[in-house]
JSON list of C-alpha atoms in Angstrom, two decimals:
[
{"chain": "A", "resi": 57, "resn": "MET", "atom": "CA", "xyz": [38.18, 0.88, 21.81]},
{"chain": "A", "resi": 58, "resn": "SER", "atom": "CA", "xyz": [36.90, 4.73, 22.20]},
{"chain": "A", "resi": 59, "resn": "GLU", "atom": "CA", "xyz": [37.09, 4.91, 18.53]},
{"chain": "A", "resi": 60, "resn": "PHE", "atom": "CA", "xyz": [34.74, 2.17, 18.01]},
{"chain": "A", "resi": 61, "resn": "LEU", "atom": "CA", "xyz": [32.38, 4.02, 20.96]},
{"chain": "A", "resi": 62, "resn": "LEU", "atom": "CA", "xyz": [32.06, 7.03, 18.47]},
{"chain": "A", "resi": 63, "resn": "ILE", "atom": "CA", "xyz": [31.96, 5.52, 15.28]},
{"chain": "A", "resi": 64, "resn": "LEU", "atom": "CA", "xyz": [28.90, 3.34, 16.85]},
{"chain": "A", "resi": 65, "resn": "ASP", "atom": "CA", "xyz": [27.27, 6.80, 18.38]},
{"chain": "A", "resi": 66, "resn": "ARG", "atom": "CA", "xyz": [27.88, 8.31, 14.92]},
{"chain": "A", "resi": 67, "resn": "GLY", "atom": "CA", "xyz": [26.32, 5.29, 12.94]},
{"chain": "A", "resi": 68, "resn": "LEU", "atom": "CA", "xyz": [23.09, 5.48, 15.61]},
{"chain": "A", "resi": 69, "resn": "ASP", "atom": "CA", "xyz": [22.43, 9.12, 14.61]},
{"chain": "A", "resi": 70, "resn": "ILE", "atom": "CA", "xyz": [22.35, 8.96, 12.01]},
{"chain": "A", "resi": 71, "resn": "LEU", "atom": "CA", "xyz": [20.41, 6.00, 11.40]},
{"chain": "A", "resi": 72, "resn": "SER", "atom": "CA", "xyz": [18.28, 8.31, 14.01]},
{"chain": "A", "resi": 73, "resn": "ILE", "atom": "CA", "xyz": [18.11, 11.16, 11.58]},
{"chain": "A", "resi": 74, "resn": "ALA", "atom": "CA", "xyz": [17.30, 8.59, 9.11]},
{"chain": "A", "resi": 75, "resn": "ALA", "atom": "CA", "xyz": [14.40, 7.22, 10.34]},
{"chain": "A", "resi": 76, "resn": "MET", "atom": "CA", "xyz": [12.88, 10.31, 10.86]},
{"chain": "A", "resi": 77, "resn": "VAL", "atom": "CA", "xyz": [13.89, 12.14, 8.00]},
{"chain": "A", "resi": 78, "resn": "ALA", "atom": "CA", "xyz": [11.72, 9.05, 6.50]},
{"chain": "A", "resi": 79, "resn": "GLY", "atom": "CA", "xyz": [9.08, 9.14, 8.92]},
{"chain": "A", "resi": 80, "resn": "VAL", "atom": "CA", "xyz": [8.61, 12.96, 8.48]},
{"chain": "A", "resi": 81, "resn": "VAL", "atom": "CA", "xyz": [8.24, 12.63, 4.28]},
{"chain": "A", "resi": 82, "resn": "PHE", "atom": "CA", "xyz": [5.68, 9.40, 5.32]},
{"chain": "A", "resi": 83, "resn": "VAL", "atom": "CA", "xyz": [3.50, 12.52, 7.41]},
{"chain": "A", "resi": 84, "resn": "LEU", "atom": "CA", "xyz": [3.78, 14.78, 4.93]},
{"chain": "A", "resi": 85, "resn": "ALA", "atom": "CA", "xyz": [2.56, 12.50, 2.37]},
{"chain": "A", "resi": 86, "resn": "GLY", "atom": "CA", "xyz": [-0.10, 11.36, 4.16]},
{"chain": "A", "resi": 87, "resn": "ALA", "atom": "CA", "xyz": [-1.38, 15.21, 5.12]},
{"chain": "A", "resi": 88, "resn": "ILE", "atom": "CA", "xyz": [-0.82, 16.00, 1.21]},
{"chain": "A", "resi": 89, "resn": "GLY", "atom": "CA", "xyz": [-3.25, 13.25, 0.35]},
{"chain": "A", "resi": 90, "resn": "VAL", "atom": "CA", "xyz": [-5.84, 13.44, 2.84]},
{"chain": "A", "resi": 91, "resn": "MET", "atom": "CA", "xyz": [-6.05, 17.23, 0.88]},
{"chain": "A", "resi": 92, "resn": "ARG", "atom": "CA", "xyz": [-5.75, 16.26, -2.29]},
{"chain": "A", "resi": 93, "resn": "LEU", "atom": "CA", "xyz": [-7.70, 12.78, -3.05]},
{"chain": "A", "resi": 94, "resn": "PRO", "atom": "CA", "xyz": [-11.03, 13.58, -4.80]},
{"chain": "A", "resi": 95, "resn": "ASP", "atom": "CA", "xyz": [-12.94, 10.77, -2.24]},
{"chain": "A", "resi": 96, "resn": "PHE", "atom": "CA", "xyz": [-13.64, 9.83, 1.30]},
{"chain": "A", "resi": 97, "resn": "TYR", "atom": "CA", "xyz": [-12.16, 6.45, 0.63]},
{"chain": "A", "resi": 98, "resn": "THR", "atom": "CA", "xyz": [-8.95, 6.83, -0.92]},
{"chain": "A", "resi": 99, "resn": "ARG", "atom": "CA", "xyz": [-9.07, 9.90, 2.16]},
{"chain": "A", "resi": 100, "resn": "MET", "atom": "CA", "xyz": [-9.09, 7.20, 4.62]},
{"chain": "A", "resi": 101, "resn": "HIS", "atom": "CA", "xyz": [-6.29, 5.29, 2.59]},
{"chain": "A", "resi": 102, "resn": "ALA", "atom": "CA", "xyz": [-3.95, 7.96, 2.39]},
{"chain": "A", "resi": 103, "resn": "ALA", "atom": "CA", "xyz": [-4.23, 9.15, 5.64]},
{"chain": "A", "resi": 104, "resn": "GLY", "atom": "CA", "xyz": [-4.24, 5.25, 8.25]},
{"chain": "A", "resi": 105, "resn": "VAL", "atom": "CA", "xyz": [-1.31, 4.11, 5.87]},
{"chain": "A", "resi": 106, "resn": "THR", "atom": "CA", "xyz": [0.81, 6.83, 5.66]},
{"chain": "A", "resi": 107, "resn": "ASP", "atom": "CA", "xyz": [0.28, 8.34, 9.52]},
{"chain": "A", "resi": 108, "resn": "THR", "atom": "CA", "xyz": [0.99, 4.49, 10.83]},
{"chain": "A", "resi": 109, "resn": "LEU", "atom": "CA", "xyz": [4.42, 4.23, 9.14]},
{"chain": "A", "resi": 110, "resn": "GLY", "atom": "CA", "xyz": [5.17, 7.94, 10.13]},
{"chain": "A", "resi": 111, "resn": "ALA", "atom": "CA", "xyz": [4.32, 7.55, 13.20]},
{"chain": "A", "resi": 112, "resn": "GLU", "atom": "CA", "xyz": [6.63, 4.69, 13.94]},
{"chain": "A", "resi": 113, "resn": "LEU", "atom": "CA", "xyz": [9.53, 5.92, 12.66]},
{"chain": "A", "resi": 114, "resn": "ILE", "atom": "CA", "xyz": [9.62, 9.08, 13.81]},
{"chain": "A", "resi": 115, "resn": "MET", "atom": "CA", "xyz": [9.41, 7.06, 17.29]},
{"chain": "A", "resi": 116, "resn": "LEU", "atom": "CA", "xyz": [11.58, 4.56, 15.81]},
{"chain": "A", "resi": 117, "resn": "GLY", "atom": "CA", "xyz": [14.00, 7.32, 15.25]},
{"chain": "A", "resi": 118, "resn": "LEU", "atom": "CA", "xyz": [13.88, 9.29, 19.19]},
{"chain": "A", "resi": 119, "resn": "ILE", "atom": "CA", "xyz": [14.06, 5.75, 20.35]},
{"chain": "A", "resi": 120, "resn": "LEU", "atom": "CA", "xyz": [17.63, 5.54, 18.84]},
{"chain": "A", "resi": 121, "resn": "GLN", "atom": "CA", "xyz": [18.16, 9.04, 19.74]},
{"chain": "A", "resi": 122, "resn": "ALA", "atom": "CA", "xyz": [17.55, 8.19, 23.51]},
{"chain": "A", "resi": 123, "resn": "GLY", "atom": "CA", "xyz": [19.36, 5.41, 24.09]},
{"chain": "A", "resi": 124, "resn": "TRP", "atom": "CA", "xyz": [18.57, 2.10, 27.46]},
{"chain": "A", "resi": 125, "resn": "SER", "atom": "CA", "xyz": [16.41, 4.12, 29.36]},
{"chain": "A", "resi": 126, "resn": "ALA", "atom": "CA", "xyz": [13.05, 5.31, 30.94]},
{"chain": "A", "resi": 127, "resn": "LEU", "atom": "CA", "xyz": [12.55, 7.63, 28.59]},
{"chain": "A", "resi": 128, "resn": "SER", "atom": "CA", "xyz": [12.91, 5.14, 26.02]},
{"chain": "A", "resi": 129, "resn": "LEU", "atom": "CA", "xyz": [10.43, 2.95, 26.85]},
{"chain": "A", "resi": 130, "resn": "LYS", "atom": "CA", "xyz": [8.04, 5.39, 27.39]},
{"chain": "A", "resi": 131, "resn": "LEU", "atom": "CA", "xyz": [8.32, 6.32, 23.59]},
{"chain": "A", "resi": 132, "resn": "ALA", "atom": "CA", "xyz": [7.99, 2.24, 22.24]},
{"chain": "A", "resi": 133, "resn": "LEU", "atom": "CA", "xyz": [5.10, 2.40, 24.74]},
{"chain": "A", "resi": 134, "resn": "ILE", "atom": "CA", "xyz": [3.63, 5.38, 22.47]},
{"chain": "A", "resi": 135, "resn": "GLY", "atom": "CA", "xyz": [4.87, 3.93, 19.62]},
{"chain": "A", "resi": 136, "resn": "LEU", "atom": "CA", "xyz": [2.94, 0.15, 20.79]},
{"chain": "A", "resi": 137, "resn": "PHE", "atom": "CA", "xyz": [-0.46, 2.44, 21.36]},
{"chain": "A", "resi": 138, "resn": "ILE", "atom": "CA", "xyz": [0.05, 3.79, 17.98]},
{"chain": "A", "resi": 139, "resn": "PHE", "atom": "CA", "xyz": [0.80, 0.64, 16.41]},
{"chain": "A", "resi": 140, "resn": "LEU", "atom": "CA", "xyz": [-2.42, -0.73, 17.46]},
{"chain": "A", "resi": 141, "resn": "THR", "atom": "CA", "xyz": [-5.06, 2.19, 17.76]},
{"chain": "A", "resi": 142, "resn": "SER", "atom": "CA", "xyz": [-4.40, 3.82, 14.54]},
{"chain": "A", "resi": 143, "resn": "PRO", "atom": "CA", "xyz": [-5.66, 0.92, 12.04]},
{"chain": "A", "resi": 144, "resn": "THR", "atom": "CA", "xyz": [-8.41, 0.79, 14.59]},
{"chain": "A", "resi": 145, "resn": "ALA", "atom": "CA", "xyz": [-9.67, 3.96, 14.26]},
{"chain": "A", "resi": 146, "resn": "THR", "atom": "CA", "xyz": [-9.35, 3.86, 10.73]},
{"chain": "A", "resi": 147, "resn": "HIS", "atom": "CA", "xyz": [-11.30, 0.77, 10.35]},
{"chain": "A", "resi": 148, "resn": "ALA", "atom": "CA", "xyz": [-13.96, 1.76, 12.86]},
{"chain": "A", "resi": 149, "resn": "VAL", "atom": "CA", "xyz": [-14.34, 5.25, 10.44]},
{"chain": "A", "resi": 150, "resn": "ALA", "atom": "CA", "xyz": [-14.35, 3.23, 7.10]},
{"chain": "A", "resi": 151, "resn": "ASN", "atom": "CA", "xyz": [-16.20, 1.10, 8.77]},
{"chain": "A", "resi": 152, "resn": "ALA", "atom": "CA", "xyz": [-19.09, 4.00, 9.87]},
{"chain": "A", "resi": 153, "resn": "ALA", "atom": "CA", "xyz": [-18.70, 6.01, 6.83]},
{"chain": "A", "resi": 154, "resn": "TYR", "atom": "CA", "xyz": [-19.91, 2.82, 5.01]},
{"chain": "A", "resi": 155, "resn": "ARG", "atom": "CA", "xyz": [-22.92, 1.39, 7.61]},
{"chain": "A", "resi": 156, "resn": "ALA", "atom": "CA", "xyz": [-24.62, 5.16, 7.09]},
{"chain": "A", "resi": 157, "resn": "GLY", "atom": "CA", "xyz": [-24.55, 4.66, 3.07]},
{"chain": "A", "resi": 158, "resn": "LEU", "atom": "CA", "xyz": [-22.04, 6.79, 1.95]},
{"chain": "A", "resi": 159, "resn": "LYS", "atom": "CA", "xyz": [-20.76, 5.69, -1.77]},
{"chain": "A", "resi": 160, "resn": "PRO", "atom": "CA", "xyz": [-17.02, 5.11, -3.07]},
{"chain": "A", "resi": 161, "resn": "LEU", "atom": "CA", "xyz": [-16.51, 6.94, -6.12]},
{"chain": "A", "resi": 162, "resn": "LEU", "atom": "CA", "xyz": [-15.79, 4.80, -8.46]},
{"chain": "A", "resi": 163, "resn": "LYS", "atom": "CA", "xyz": [-15.14, 5.66, -11.97]},
{"chain": "A", "resi": 164, "resn": "ARG", "atom": "CA", "xyz": [-12.24, 8.54, -12.45]},
{"chain": "A", "resi": 165, "resn": "TYR", "atom": "CA", "xyz": [-14.09, 12.04, -12.31]},
{"chain": "A", "resi": 166, "resn": "ALA", "atom": "CA", "xyz": [-17.50, 11.05, -11.36]},
{"chain": "A", "resi": 167, "resn": "PRO", "atom": "CA", "xyz": [-19.37, 14.27, -12.39]},
{"chain": "A", "resi": 168, "resn": "ASP", "atom": "CA", "xyz": [-18.34, 14.15, -15.90]},
{"chain": "A", "resi": 169, "resn": "SER", "atom": "CA", "xyz": [-18.42, 10.08, -16.75]},
{"chain": "A", "resi": 170, "resn": "GLU", "atom": "CA", "xyz": [-21.84, 9.85, -15.35]},
{"chain": "A", "resi": 171, "resn": "LYS", "atom": "CA", "xyz": [-22.86, 12.58, -18.43]},
{"chain": "A", "resi": 172, "resn": "ASP", "atom": "CA", "xyz": [-21.46, 10.19, -21.01]},
{"chain": "A", "resi": 173, "resn": "GLY", "atom": "CA", "xyz": [-22.66, 6.97, -19.39]},
{"chain": "A", "resi": 174, "resn": "GLY", "atom": "CA", "xyz": [-20.09, 6.00, -17.31]},
{"chain": "A", "resi": 175, "resn": "LYS", "atom": "CA", "xyz": [-17.69, 4.95, -20.25]},
{"chain": "A", "resi": 176, "resn": "ALA", "atom": "CA", "xyz": [-14.91, 7.09, -19.58]},
{"chain": "B", "resi": 120, "resn": "MET", "atom": "CA", "xyz": [20.53, 16.40, 17.16]},
{"chain": "B", "resi": 121, "resn": "PRO", "atom": "CA", "xyz": [18.08, 19.33, 17.76]},
{"chain": "B", "resi": 122, "resn": "ILE", "atom": "CA", "xyz": [18.72, 21.05, 14.49]},
{"chain": "B", "resi": 123, "resn": "VAL", "atom": "CA", "xyz": [16.79, 17.90, 13.03]},
{"chain": "B", "resi": 124, "resn": "ASP", "atom": "CA", "xyz": [14.23, 17.93, 15.96]},
{"chain": "B", "resi": 125, "resn": "PHE", "atom": "CA", "xyz": [13.68, 21.17, 15.01]},
{"chain": "B", "resi": 126, "resn": "PHE", "atom": "CA", "xyz": [12.90, 20.43, 12.10]},
{"chain": "B", "resi": 127, "resn": "VAL", "atom": "CA", "xyz": [10.79, 17.27, 12.46]},
{"chain": "B", "resi": 128, "resn": "ALA", "atom": "CA", "xyz": [8.57, 19.93, 14.47]},
{"chain": "B", "resi": 129, "resn": "GLY", "atom": "CA", "xyz": [8.26, 22.00, 11.73]},
{"chain": "B", "resi": 130, "resn": "ALA", "atom": "CA", "xyz": [6.96, 19.70, 9.24]},
{"chain": "B", "resi": 131, "resn": "LEU", "atom": "CA", "xyz": [4.22, 18.18, 11.74]},
{"chain": "B", "resi": 132, "resn": "ALA", "atom": "CA", "xyz": [2.92, 21.74, 12.56]},
{"chain": "B", "resi": 133, "resn": "ILE", "atom": "CA", "xyz": [2.32, 22.00, 9.21]},
{"chain": "B", "resi": 134, "resn": "ALA", "atom": "CA", "xyz": [0.97, 18.02, 8.73]},
{"chain": "B", "resi": 135, "resn": "MET", "atom": "CA", "xyz": [-1.26, 19.74, 12.23]},
{"chain": "B", "resi": 136, "resn": "ALA", "atom": "CA", "xyz": [-1.86, 22.95, 10.15]},
{"chain": "B", "resi": 137, "resn": "ILE", "atom": "CA", "xyz": [-3.32, 20.41, 6.73]},
{"chain": "B", "resi": 138, "resn": "MET", "atom": "CA", "xyz": [-5.41, 18.71, 9.35]},
{"chain": "B", "resi": 139, "resn": "LEU", "atom": "CA", "xyz": [-7.35, 21.42, 10.41]},
{"chain": "B", "resi": 140, "resn": "ALA", "atom": "CA", "xyz": [-8.37, 22.86, 6.62]},
{"chain": "B", "resi": 141, "resn": "ARG", "atom": "CA", "xyz": [-9.51, 19.17, 6.03]},
{"chain": "B", "resi": 142, "resn": "LEU", "atom": "CA", "xyz": [-11.92, 19.37, 9.97]},
{"chain": "B", "resi": 143, "resn": "PHE", "atom": "CA", "xyz": [-13.20, 22.38, 8.65]},
{"chain": "B", "resi": 144, "resn": "ILE", "atom": "CA", "xyz": [-14.04, 22.14, 4.93]},
{"chain": "B", "resi": 145, "resn": "GLY", "atom": "CA", "xyz": [-14.66, 18.13, 5.18]},
{"chain": "B", "resi": 146, "resn": "PRO", "atom": "CA", "xyz": [-17.55, 17.43, 2.89]},
{"chain": "B", "resi": 147, "resn": "THR", "atom": "CA", "xyz": [-18.95, 14.80, 5.39]},
{"chain": "B", "resi": 148, "resn": "LEU", "atom": "CA", "xyz": [-18.79, 14.45, 8.99]},
{"chain": "B", "resi": 149, "resn": "TYR", "atom": "CA", "xyz": [-16.16, 10.87, 8.49]},
{"chain": "B", "resi": 150, "resn": "ASP", "atom": "CA", "xyz": [-13.94, 13.33, 7.00]},
{"chain": "B", "resi": 151, "resn": "ARG", "atom": "CA", "xyz": [-13.79, 15.31, 9.83]},
{"chain": "B", "resi": 152, "resn": "VAL", "atom": "CA", "xyz": [-13.62, 12.34, 12.41]},
{"chain": "B", "resi": 153, "resn": "LEU", "atom": "CA", "xyz": [-10.95, 11.35, 10.42]},
{"chain": "B", "resi": 154, "resn": "ALA", "atom": "CA", "xyz": [-9.11, 14.31, 9.92]},
{"chain": "B", "resi": 155, "resn": "LEU", "atom": "CA", "xyz": [-9.68, 15.11, 13.38]},
{"chain": "B", "resi": 156, "resn": "ASN", "atom": "CA", "xyz": [-8.08, 11.40, 14.36]},
{"chain": "B", "resi": 157, "resn": "SER", "atom": "CA", "xyz": [-5.28, 11.81, 12.04]},
{"chain": "B", "resi": 158, "resn": "PHE", "atom": "CA", "xyz": [-4.91, 15.04, 13.43]},
{"chain": "B", "resi": 159, "resn": "GLY", "atom": "CA", "xyz": [-4.62, 13.86, 17.25]},
{"chain": "B", "resi": 160, "resn": "THR", "atom": "CA", "xyz": [-2.33, 11.29, 16.38]},
{"chain": "B", "resi": 161, "resn": "LYS", "atom": "CA", "xyz": [-0.32, 14.28, 15.03]},
{"chain": "B", "resi": 162, "resn": "THR", "atom": "CA", "xyz": [-0.48, 16.00, 18.12]},
{"chain": "B", "resi": 163, "resn": "VAL", "atom": "CA", "xyz": [1.48, 13.11, 19.91]},
{"chain": "B", "resi": 164, "resn": "LEU", "atom": "CA", "xyz": [4.14, 13.04, 17.82]},
{"chain": "B", "resi": 165, "resn": "PHE", "atom": "CA", "xyz": [4.66, 16.92, 18.13]},
{"chain": "B", "resi": 166, "resn": "LEU", "atom": "CA", "xyz": [4.37, 16.32, 21.81]},
{"chain": "B", "resi": 167, "resn": "VAL", "atom": "CA", "xyz": [7.14, 13.82, 22.01]},
{"chain": "B", "resi": 168, "resn": "VAL", "atom": "CA", "xyz": [9.37, 15.77, 19.57]},
{"chain": "B", "resi": 169, "resn": "PHE", "atom": "CA", "xyz": [9.02, 18.90, 21.53]},
{"chain": "B", "resi": 170, "resn": "ALA", "atom": "CA", "xyz": [9.39, 17.77, 24.65]},
{"chain": "B", "resi": 171, "resn": "LEU", "atom": "CA", "xyz": [12.35, 16.34, 23.45]},
{"chain": "B", "resi": 172, "resn": "MET", "atom": "CA", "xyz": [13.36, 19.45, 21.88]},
{"chain": "B", "resi": 173, "resn": "VAL", "atom": "CA", "xyz": [13.54, 22.04, 25.50]},
{"chain": "B", "resi": 174, "resn": "ASN", "atom": "CA", "xyz": [14.66, 18.68, 27.55]},
{"chain": "B", "resi": 175, "resn": "ARG", "atom": "CA", "xyz": [11.75, 19.00, 29.28]},
{"chain": "B", "resi": 176, "resn": "ALA", "atom": "CA", "xyz": [10.74, 14.44, 29.25]},
{"chain": "B", "resi": 177, "resn": "ASP", "atom": "CA", "xyz": [7.35, 15.05, 31.74]},
{"chain": "B", "resi": 178, "resn": "ALA", "atom": "CA", "xyz": [5.85, 16.14, 28.92]},
{"chain": "B", "resi": 179, "resn": "ILE", "atom": "CA", "xyz": [6.16, 12.36, 27.46]},
{"chain": "B", "resi": 180, "resn": "ASP", "atom": "CA", "xyz": [3.07, 11.31, 29.83]},
{"chain": "B", "resi": 181, "resn": "ILE", "atom": "CA", "xyz": [1.09, 14.03, 28.27]},
{"chain": "B", "resi": 182, "resn": "ALA", "atom": "CA", "xyz": [1.80, 12.34, 25.21]},
{"chain": "B", "resi": 183, "resn": "ILE", "atom": "CA", "xyz": [0.71, 8.81, 26.68]},
{"chain": "B", "resi": 184, "resn": "LEU", "atom": "CA", "xyz": [-2.27, 10.19, 27.81]},
{"chain": "B", "resi": 185, "resn": "TYR", "atom": "CA", "xyz": [-3.18, 11.65, 24.76]},
{"chain": "B", "resi": 186, "resn": "ALA", "atom": "CA", "xyz": [-2.70, 9.04, 22.77]},
{"chain": "B", "resi": 187, "resn": "LEU", "atom": "CA", "xyz": [-4.61, 6.74, 24.35]},
{"chain": "B", "resi": 188, "resn": "LEU", "atom": "CA", "xyz": [-7.83, 9.90, 25.03]},
{"chain": "B", "resi": 189, "resn": "ASN", "atom": "CA", "xyz": [-7.67, 10.64, 21.07]},
{"chain": "B", "resi": 190, "resn": "PHE", "atom": "CA", "xyz": [-8.51, 6.83, 20.67]},
{"chain": "B", "resi": 191, "resn": "ILE", "atom": "CA", "xyz": [-11.48, 6.02, 22.91]},
{"chain": "B", "resi": 192, "resn": "SER", "atom": "CA", "xyz": [-12.85, 9.80, 21.58]},
{"chain": "B", "resi": 193, "resn": "THR", "atom": "CA", "xyz": [-12.75, 8.38, 18.42]},
{"chain": "B", "resi": 194, "resn": "ILE", "atom": "CA", "xyz": [-14.42, 5.84, 19.16]},
{"chain": "B", "resi": 195, "resn": "ALA", "atom": "CA", "xyz": [-17.19, 7.59, 21.03]},
{"chain": "B", "resi": 196, "resn": "ILE", "atom": "CA", "xyz": [-18.02, 9.76, 18.15]},
{"chain": "B", "resi": 197, "resn": "LEU", "atom": "CA", "xyz": [-18.07, 7.49, 15.67]},
{"chain": "B", "resi": 198, "resn": "LYS", "atom": "CA", "xyz": [-20.34, 5.61, 18.40]},
{"chain": "B", "resi": 199, "resn": "PHE", "atom": "CA", "xyz": [-23.18, 8.62, 19.25]},
{"chain": "B", "resi": 200, "resn": "PHE", "atom": "CA", "xyz": [-23.19, 9.84, 15.46]},
{"chain": "B", "resi": 201, "resn": "ARG", "atom": "CA", "xyz": [-24.21, 5.89, 14.50]},
{"chain": "B", "resi": 202, "resn": "TYR", "atom": "CA", "xyz": [-27.00, 5.35, 17.00]},
{"chain": "B", "resi": 203, "resn": "ARG", "atom": "CA", "xyz": [-27.46, 9.05, 18.16]},
{"chain": "B", "resi": 204, "resn": "SER", "atom": "CA", "xyz": [-26.63, 7.93, 22.00]},
{"chain": "B", "resi": 205, "resn": "LEU", "atom": "CA", "xyz": [-24.20, 6.80, 24.07]},
{"chain": "B", "resi": 206, "resn": "GLU", "atom": "CA", "xyz": [-25.97, 4.34, 26.08]},
{"chain": "B", "resi": 207, "resn": "VAL", "atom": "CA", "xyz": [-26.81, 1.66, 23.00]},
{"chain": "B", "resi": 208, "resn": "ALA", "atom": "CA", "xyz": [-25.11, -1.31, 23.82]},
{"chain": "B", "resi": 209, "resn": "LEU", "atom": "CA", "xyz": [-22.19, -2.84, 20.95]},
{"chain": "B", "resi": 210, "resn": "THR", "atom": "CA", "xyz": [-21.96, -6.22, 21.23]},
{"chain": "B", "resi": 211, "resn": "ARG", "atom": "CA", "xyz": [-25.79, -8.58, 20.54]},
{"chain": "B", "resi": 212, "resn": "MET", "atom": "CA", "xyz": [-25.37, -10.18, 24.17]},
{"chain": "B", "resi": 213, "resn": "GLU", "atom": "CA", "xyz": [-25.71, -6.86, 25.71]},
{"chain": "B", "resi": 214, "resn": "ARG", "atom": "CA", "xyz": [-28.20, -5.52, 23.28]},
{"chain": "B", "resi": 215, "resn": "GLY", "atom": "CA", "xyz": [-30.27, -9.03, 24.08]},
{"chain": "B", "resi": 216, "resn": "GLU", "atom": "CA", "xyz": [-29.99, -8.72, 28.32]},
{"chain": "B", "resi": 217, "resn": "ILE", "atom": "CA", "xyz": [-31.35, -4.80, 28.02]},
{"chain": "B", "resi": 218, "resn": "ALA", "atom": "CA", "xyz": [-34.21, -5.48, 25.35]},
{"chain": "B", "resi": 219, "resn": "LYS", "atom": "CA", "xyz": [-34.69, -8.11, 28.29]},
{"chain": "B", "resi": 220, "resn": "LYS", "atom": "CA", "xyz": [-34.92, -5.79, 31.22]},
{"chain": "B", "resi": 221, "resn": "GLN", "atom": "CA", "xyz": [-37.17, -3.51, 29.83]},
{"chain": "B", "resi": 222, "resn": "ALA", "atom": "CA", "xyz": [-39.47, -6.30, 28.45]},
{"chain": "B", "resi": 223, "resn": "GLU", "atom": "CA", "xyz": [-40.43, -6.35, 32.72]},
{"chain": "B", "resi": 224, "resn": "GLU", "atom": "CA", "xyz": [-40.26, -3.39, 33.24]},
{"chain": "B", "resi": 225, "resn": "GLU", "atom": "CA", "xyz": [-42.88, -2.72, 30.70]},
{"chain": "B", "resi": 226, "resn": "GLN", "atom": "CA", "xyz": [-44.86, -6.36, 32.19]},
{"chain": "B", "resi": 227, "resn": "LYS", "atom": "CA", "xyz": [-44.31, -4.96, 35.63]},
{"chain": "B", "resi": 228, "resn": "THR", "atom": "CA", "xyz": [-46.04, -1.25, 34.84]}
]
C-alpha cells in the first residue's frame, strides 16, 4: 500500500513539474512575442493567448504540489480570476485601440510594400 | 521541488523584464497598457511562486488582491484615456439619466 502511495506521489510530482515547465515555456513565448512582433494587434495576440494558458498551467502545477488544503483553494481562486479577467482585459485593450483608430498592419512589412503599390 | 520553483521564478522575472522594456519603448499608448496588464499577471504568478518557494503562504492573499487590482486598474486606465475623465457613465441608460439630470439643472438656472 505504501509503495502505491509512493508511486502516486512521484507521479503527481512529475505531472506538476511538467505542467510548470510547459507554463513557463508559454509565458516566455508570450514575452518574446510581445518584444518581437511588428504590430500592436499581433503583440496583443501573443500576450493574451500565451499569458492565459501559461498562467493556468503554472497554477495547475502549483495546485498539484500543494495537495488538498486551503492553500490549494486560494491558488484555484487566483487561477479562476486570471482565467476570467485576462481575456476581458485583452479584449478591452483591443477594443479601445480599434475605437481610437489604430490601424492593423495588413501587409507584410507595410512601409516597404506601400512603395510598390502594395503588391508585395 | 524548490529547484523547479526557483527556475520558474527566474523565467518569470525574465518575462517581467521583457514586459517592462515593451512598457518603456512601446510606440503607442495601447502597447503600454497591454504591457502593464501582462506585467501585472506575471507579477501575480511571481508572487505565488516566490511565496511557495520561501514557505510563506501568507503572501498568496496579497497575490489574490493584486490580481483583482490589476484588472480594475487596466479598465480604469482605458476608460480614462477614452473619455479623458473617470466620471463618464459606461452604459447607455446611465448616460441618458445623467443627460436628463443635466438638462433639468440647466432649466432651473
